[in-house]
Amino acid sequence: RSGLLDMGELQQLAATLLRQPHVRAAVQRRYRSLLVDEYQDTNSQQLALLRLVQEQSAIGITVVGDDDQSIYSFRGAEPGIFASFRRHMPRCQTVTLSQNYRCTGKLLRAANAVISRNACRVPKHAWTSNAEGGDVVRCECYNAQCEADWLVGKLGELRARRVPFNDVAILYRTHAIGKQLAAALRERGAPIRTAASDLFARADLAPVLALLRLLSHPEDSSSFRAVAAA
């Protein structure tokens, strides 16, 4: 009713178009090579698109990914597609890039020890020439407040050792977690600087975005309700 398509519907329509011989031929004439990044998060529809584009053509396909980093199965990604790429593309060559340039030695060994227990994965062993670094510390927190309190305590320990605030970074997965941490740090008087959050997720901009959608798609009933309620 809104006149919009989600990602799954866009992929389905693209596959329908590529099944038309003249459309597929036009795409194949235009492109000589395809590069697919984060291939470990590919779903079956995306695989179908790749196979349609490559079907009976000389298009080269390069996929880059790491099945150990697959985190989007809740969105339909199938890590098994990564491992079966050779079956779908039997003439392919595999190049393993196992050197890690980001992590310290101790951190990488801990990661290898954990991920090696996954039963269905492409065998590999990451290594690094970086320094050993500090010990890996694991803390099991039962809720967001517990996590925030623990991190504030660790920051206090660092400050007691005269580690400057500028040398401390806290990485987190979602902005929702970051809000709780920022509040706890401000409460303790820590000077913080946060990375910019998703502009389009801000609650104060939601009515403006809904109005813009409504101007583009007057039949969008959900946007109309959002504007009316603002």
Coordinates of C-alpha atoms in Angstrom, one line a residue, residues 172 175 193-199 202:
Y172 CA 30.2 -1.3 20.7
H175 CA 24.0 2.7 19.1
R193 CA 33.2 12.1 22.3
T194 CA 30.9 9.8 20.4
A195 CA 30.8 8.8 16.8
A196 CA 27.9 10.2 14.8
S197 CA 24.8 7.9 15.0
D198 CA 22.6 7.1 12.1
L199 CA 21.0 10.4 11.0
R202 CA 16.8 10.1 14.9

